[in-house]
CSV table of C-alpha atoms in Angstrom, one decimal:
chain,number,residue,atom,x,y,z
A,1,MET,CA,118.2,96.9,101.3
A,2,HIS,CA,119.6,93.3,101.6
A,3,ALA,CA,118.9,93.7,105.4
A,4,TYR,CA,115.2,94.8,104.0
A,5,THR,CA,114.9,91.3,102.5
A,6,ALA,CA,117.2,89.1,105.0
A,7,SER,CA,114.4,90.3,107.5
A,8,GLY,CA,112.1,88.5,105.8
A,9,SER,CA,114.6,85.0,106.9
A,10,VAL,CA,113.4,86.5,110.3
A,11,LEU,CA,109.7,86.6,110.0
A,12,ALA,CA,109.7,82.9,108.4
A,13,LEU,CA,111.1,81.8,112.2
A,14,LEU,CA,108.0,84.2,113.9
A,15,ILE,CA,105.7,82.2,111.5
A,16,VAL,CA,106.8,78.8,112.6
A,17,LEU,CA,106.8,80.3,116.5
A,18,ALA,CA,103.5,81.2,116.4
A,19,ALA,CA,102.5,78.4,114.7
A,20,PHE,CA,103.7,76.3,116.8
A,21,ASP,CA,102.5,78.0,119.8
A,22,GLY,CA,98.8,78.5,119.0
A,23,HIS,CA,98.7,81.7,117.8
A,24,VAL,CA,97.2,81.0,114.2
A,25,VAL,CA,96.2,84.7,113.7
A,26,MET,CA,99.2,86.2,114.8
A,27,ALA,CA,101.3,83.9,111.9
A,28,LEU,CA,98.8,85.2,109.8
A,29,TRP,CA,99.4,88.7,110.2
A,30,ILE,CA,103.2,88.2,110.3
A,31,GLY,CA,102.7,86.5,106.9
A,32,LEU,CA,101.2,89.4,106.1
A,33,VAL,CA,103.6,91.5,106.6
A,34,ALA,CA,106.3,89.2,105.3
A,35,LEU,CA,104.0,89.7,102.0
A,36,VAL,CA,104.3,93.3,101.6
A,37,VAL,CA,108.4,93.2,102.9
A,38,ASP,CA,108.9,90.7,99.2
A,39,GLY,CA,106.5,92.7,96.9
A,40,THR,CA,108.6,96.1,98.0
A,41,ASP,CA,112.3,95.2,98.5
A,42,GLY,CA,112.6,94.5,94.7
A,43,MET,CA,111.6,97.8,93.9
A,44,LEU,CA,113.7,99.7,96.8
A,45,ALA,CA,116.6,98.0,96.1
A,46,ARG,CA,116.3,99.3,92.1
A,47,GLY,CA,115.3,102.5,93.3
A,48,ALA,CA,118.3,102.2,95.5
A,49,ARG,CA,121.0,100.7,92.7
A,50,VAL,CA,122.1,98.3,95.2
A,51,LYS,CA,123.1,96.0,92.5
A,52,GLU,CA,125.7,98.6,91.1
A,53,THR,CA,126.3,99.7,95.1
A,54,ILE,CA,127.7,95.8,96.3
A,55,PRO,CA,127.8,94.0,92.7
A,56,TRP,CA,129.2,91.1,94.6
A,57,PHE,CA,126.7,90.2,96.3
A,58,ASP,CA,123.9,88.3,95.0
A,59,GLY,CA,120.8,89.8,95.9
A,60,ALA,CA,118.1,87.6,93.5
A,61,ARG,CA,119.2,84.3,95.5
A,62,LEU,CA,118.9,85.9,99.0
A,63,ASP,CA,115.4,87.1,97.8
A,64,ASP,CA,115.3,83.1,96.7
A,65,ILE,CA,116.3,81.6,100.5
A,66,VAL,CA,113.9,84.2,102.0
A,67,ASP,CA,110.8,83.6,99.8
A,68,TYR,CA,111.0,80.1,100.1
A,69,LEU,CA,110.8,80.3,103.7
A,70,THR,CA,108.1,82.4,103.7
A,71,TYR,CA,105.7,81.4,101.0
A,72,VAL,CA,106.8,77.6,101.3
A,73,PHE,CA,108.2,76.2,104.4
A,74,ALA,CA,106.4,78.5,107.2
A,75,PRO,CA,103.0,78.0,105.8
A,76,VAL,CA,103.4,74.4,105.6
A,77,VAL,CA,104.3,74.4,109.1
A,78,LEU,CA,101.8,76.6,109.6
A,79,LEU,CA,98.9,73.8,108.1
A,80,TRP,CA,100.4,71.5,109.6
A,81,THR,CA,100.0,73.0,113.7
A,82,THR,CA,96.5,73.8,112.7
A,83,GLY,CA,95.7,70.0,112.2
A,84,ALA,CA,94.5,71.0,108.2
A,85,LEU,CA,96.2,68.1,106.9
A,86,PRO,CA,95.2,64.5,107.9
A,87,ASP,CA,97.3,62.5,110.2
A,88,GLY,CA,99.9,59.8,110.0
A,89,ALA,CA,101.5,59.1,106.3
A,90,ALA,CA,99.2,60.9,104.3
A,91,GLY,CA,99.7,64.0,105.8
A,92,TRP,CA,103.5,64.1,105.2
A,93,VAL,CA,102.9,63.2,102.5
A,94,LEU,CA,101.0,66.4,101.5
A,95,ALA,CA,103.1,68.6,103.8
A,96,ALA,CA,105.8,67.5,101.2
A,97,LEU,CA,104.1,67.5,97.9
A,98,PRO,CA,104.6,71.9,98.0
A,99,LEU,CA,108.4,71.5,99.8
A,100,LEU,CA,109.6,69.6,97.1
A,101,SER,CA,107.8,70.4,94.1
A,102,SER,CA,108.8,74.1,95.0
A,103,SER,CA,112.6,73.4,95.6
A,104,TYR,CA,112.4,71.9,91.7
A,105,GLN,CA,110.6,75.4,91.0
A,106,PHE,CA,113.4,77.5,92.9
A,107,CYS,CA,115.6,75.9,91.0
A,108,ARG,CA,114.6,76.8,87.3
A,109,VAL,CA,116.2,79.4,85.5
A,110,ASP,CA,113.3,80.2,83.7
A,111,ALA,CA,111.0,80.5,87.3
A,112,LYS,CA,110.9,84.1,85.9
A,113,THR,CA,110.7,84.6,82.4
A,114,ASP,CA,112.3,87.3,80.8
A,115,ASP,CA,108.8,89.7,80.5
A,116,HIS,CA,108.8,89.2,84.2
A,117,THR,CA,106.1,86.2,85.0
A,118,PHE,CA,106.0,83.4,87.0
A,119,LEU,CA,106.0,80.4,85.3
A,120,GLY,CA,104.3,77.3,86.6
A,121,PHE,CA,102.2,78.0,89.8
A,122,PRO,CA,104.3,80.7,91.9
A,123,SER,CA,104.8,78.7,95.1
A,124,TYR,CA,102.4,81.2,96.8
A,125,TRP,CA,101.4,78.9,99.8
A,126,ASN,CA,101.2,81.3,101.8
A,127,VAL,CA,98.3,82.4,100.3
A,128,VAL,CA,96.4,78.6,100.2
A,129,ALA,CA,97.8,78.5,104.0
A,130,PHE,CA,95.7,82.0,104.6
A,131,TYR,CA,92.7,80.7,102.6
A,132,VAL,CA,92.4,77.5,104.6
A,133,ILE,CA,92.5,78.4,107.7
A,134,VAL,CA,90.1,82.2,107.5
A,135,LEU,CA,87.7,80.1,105.2
A,136,GLU,CA,88.1,77.1,107.5
A,137,LEU,CA,88.7,74.4,104.7
A,138,ASP,CA,87.9,70.5,105.3
A,139,ARG,CA,90.9,68.2,105.4
A,140,VAL,CA,89.7,67.0,101.7
A,141,THR,CA,89.8,70.3,99.9
A,142,VAL,CA,92.9,71.0,101.5
A,143,ALA,CA,94.8,68.3,100.2
A,144,THR,CA,92.9,68.9,96.2
A,145,ILE,CA,94.4,71.9,96.3
A,146,LEU,CA,97.9,71.0,97.4
A,147,VAL,CA,98.2,68.7,95.1
A,148,VAL,CA,96.6,70.3,92.0
A,149,CYS,CA,98.8,73.4,93.0
A,150,SER,CA,102.4,71.0,93.4
A,151,ILE,CA,100.9,69.8,89.8
A,152,LEU,CA,101.0,73.3,88.5
A,153,VAL,CA,104.1,73.8,89.3
A,154,PHE,CA,105.1,71.9,86.7
A,155,VAL,CA,103.3,73.0,83.8
A,156,PRO,CA,104.6,75.5,82.0
A,157,VAL,CA,101.5,78.1,82.7
A,158,ARG,CA,102.9,82.1,83.1
A,159,TYR,CA,101.5,83.5,85.8
A,160,LEU,CA,101.1,87.2,86.8
A,161,TYR,CA,104.4,89.0,88.9
A,162,PRO,CA,102.0,92.0,90.0
A,163,SER,CA,104.5,94.5,90.8
A,164,ARG,CA,106.5,93.6,87.7
A,165,THR,CA,104.3,92.3,85.4
A,166,GLN,CA,103.8,95.2,82.2
A,167,THR,CA,100.4,94.2,80.9
A,168,PHE,CA,97.6,95.7,83.6
A,169,ARG,CA,100.4,96.5,85.9
A,170,PRO,CA,98.0,100.1,87.2
A,171,LEU,CA,95.2,98.0,87.2
A,172,SER,CA,97.2,95.0,88.9
A,173,LEU,CA,98.7,97.1,92.2
A,174,VAL,CA,95.5,98.7,92.4
A,175,LEU,CA,93.7,94.8,93.0
A,176,THR,CA,96.5,93.9,94.9
A,177,ALA,CA,96.3,97.1,98.0
A,178,ILE,CA,93.0,95.9,97.5
A,179,TRP,CA,93.4,91.9,98.4
A,180,ILE,CA,95.6,93.2,101.0
A,181,GLY,CA,93.6,95.2,102.9
A,182,THR,CA,91.1,92.5,102.8
A,183,TYR,CA,93.5,90.3,103.8
A,184,ALA,CA,93.6,92.1,106.7
A,185,LEU,CA,90.1,92.6,107.4
A,186,LEU,CA,89.5,89.1,107.5
A,187,LEU,CA,92.1,88.8,110.0
A,188,LEU,CA,90.4,91.2,112.4
A,189,GLN,CA,86.9,89.6,111.6
A,190,PHE,CA,88.4,85.8,112.0
A,191,PRO,CA,86.7,83.8,112.7
A,192,SER,CA,82.8,85.5,112.0
A,193,VAL,CA,84.4,86.8,108.4
A,194,ASP,CA,81.5,88.9,106.2
A,195,PRO,CA,80.9,87.4,103.0
A,196,ILE,CA,81.3,90.3,100.9
A,197,VAL,CA,84.8,90.9,102.4
A,198,VAL,CA,85.7,86.9,101.3
A,199,THR,CA,84.1,87.6,97.9
A,200,VAL,CA,85.9,90.4,97.2
A,201,SER,CA,89.2,88.8,98.3
A,202,LEU,CA,88.6,86.2,95.9
A,203,ALA,CA,87.5,88.0,93.5
A,204,TYR,CA,91.3,88.9,93.1
A,205,LEU,CA,92.0,85.7,92.7
A,206,VAL,CA,90.2,85.4,89.3
A,207,TYR,CA,91.5,88.4,88.5
A,208,TYR,CA,95.1,87.1,89.0
A,209,LEU,CA,94.2,83.5,87.2
A,210,ALA,CA,92.4,85.3,84.3
A,211,VAL,CA,95.4,88.2,83.8
A,212,SER,CA,98.0,85.2,84.4
A,213,GLY,CA,95.7,83.2,81.4
A,214,TYR,CA,95.6,85.9,78.8
A,215,LEU,CA,99.7,86.1,79.5
A,216,THR,CA,99.7,82.6,78.6
A,217,VAL,CA,98.0,83.0,75.3
A,218,ALA,CA,100.0,86.4,74.7
A,219,ALA,CA,103.6,84.5,75.0
A,220,ARG,CA,102.1,81.4,73.0
A,221,ARG,CA,100.9,83.8,70.2
A,222,ARG,CA,104.1,85.4,70.0
A,223,ARG,CA,106.3,82.0,70.2
A,224,ARG,CA,104.2,81.2,67.1
A,225,GLY,CA,104.3,84.9,65.3
A,226,ARG,CA,108.6,84.4,65.8
A,227,ALA,CA,108.6,81.0,64.1
A,228,GLY,CA,106.0,81.9,61.1
A,229,ARG,CA,108.4,84.8,60.6
A,230,ALA,CA,111.8,82.7,60.3
A,231,GLU,CA,109.9,80.2,58.5
A,232,THR,CA,109.1,82.7,56.1
A,233,ARG,CA,112.7,84.4,56.0
A,234,VAL,CA,114.0,80.5,55.3
A,235,ASP,CA,111.8,80.2,52.6
A,236,ALA,CA,113.0,83.1,50.6
A,237,GLY,CA,116.2,82.6,51.5
A,238,THR,CA,117.3,85.3,53.7
A,239,PRO,CA,119.9,84.6,56.8
């Protein structure tokens, strides 16, 4: 199972090579494979009880290394090689923002919460790169997205972890599978993408953000509830 996870590092290399060779669609196809690997490796590892079998091997650290390569570094290279970023110093700065902000996030011990959500924008730069290319977004829009998402890495909002967040999990899994289908379909259609498929694909992002907002509010209410109960016990003199 660890080899399965580690294969993502090879996929990241293939994305970078395809990007430099000008094979943009191929790079995005490889990115889709990397998404599927990342979305299934944890579930397979837990099912096979890999942690019990090889307790001395840190699978979580391996996963973080591979995720940084496939979700952050390779997509930024793809944005650079496709000309989505401006020339000169502005382009370098914009390319650096996801790399630096995600370096911070990947080192946070609370980046993944105990109830299986992401804290702060979860470095989905591969998804950003996908929409930038497929929707042929202009440089100003791309710059705005990169700046806003980089800032959101530091904002303590809880984001849906589709394969693990228990709230709405069955629905999230179904909708995520549909989104993956739209990803593939849009690549097949590119550059003449169907607006209906685009709408269905973007509707998943709306769902994702809506559920993330719900999870954030629910977590805050739980914290306030615990704080209120603690104050009540103190007032009552109970330990």
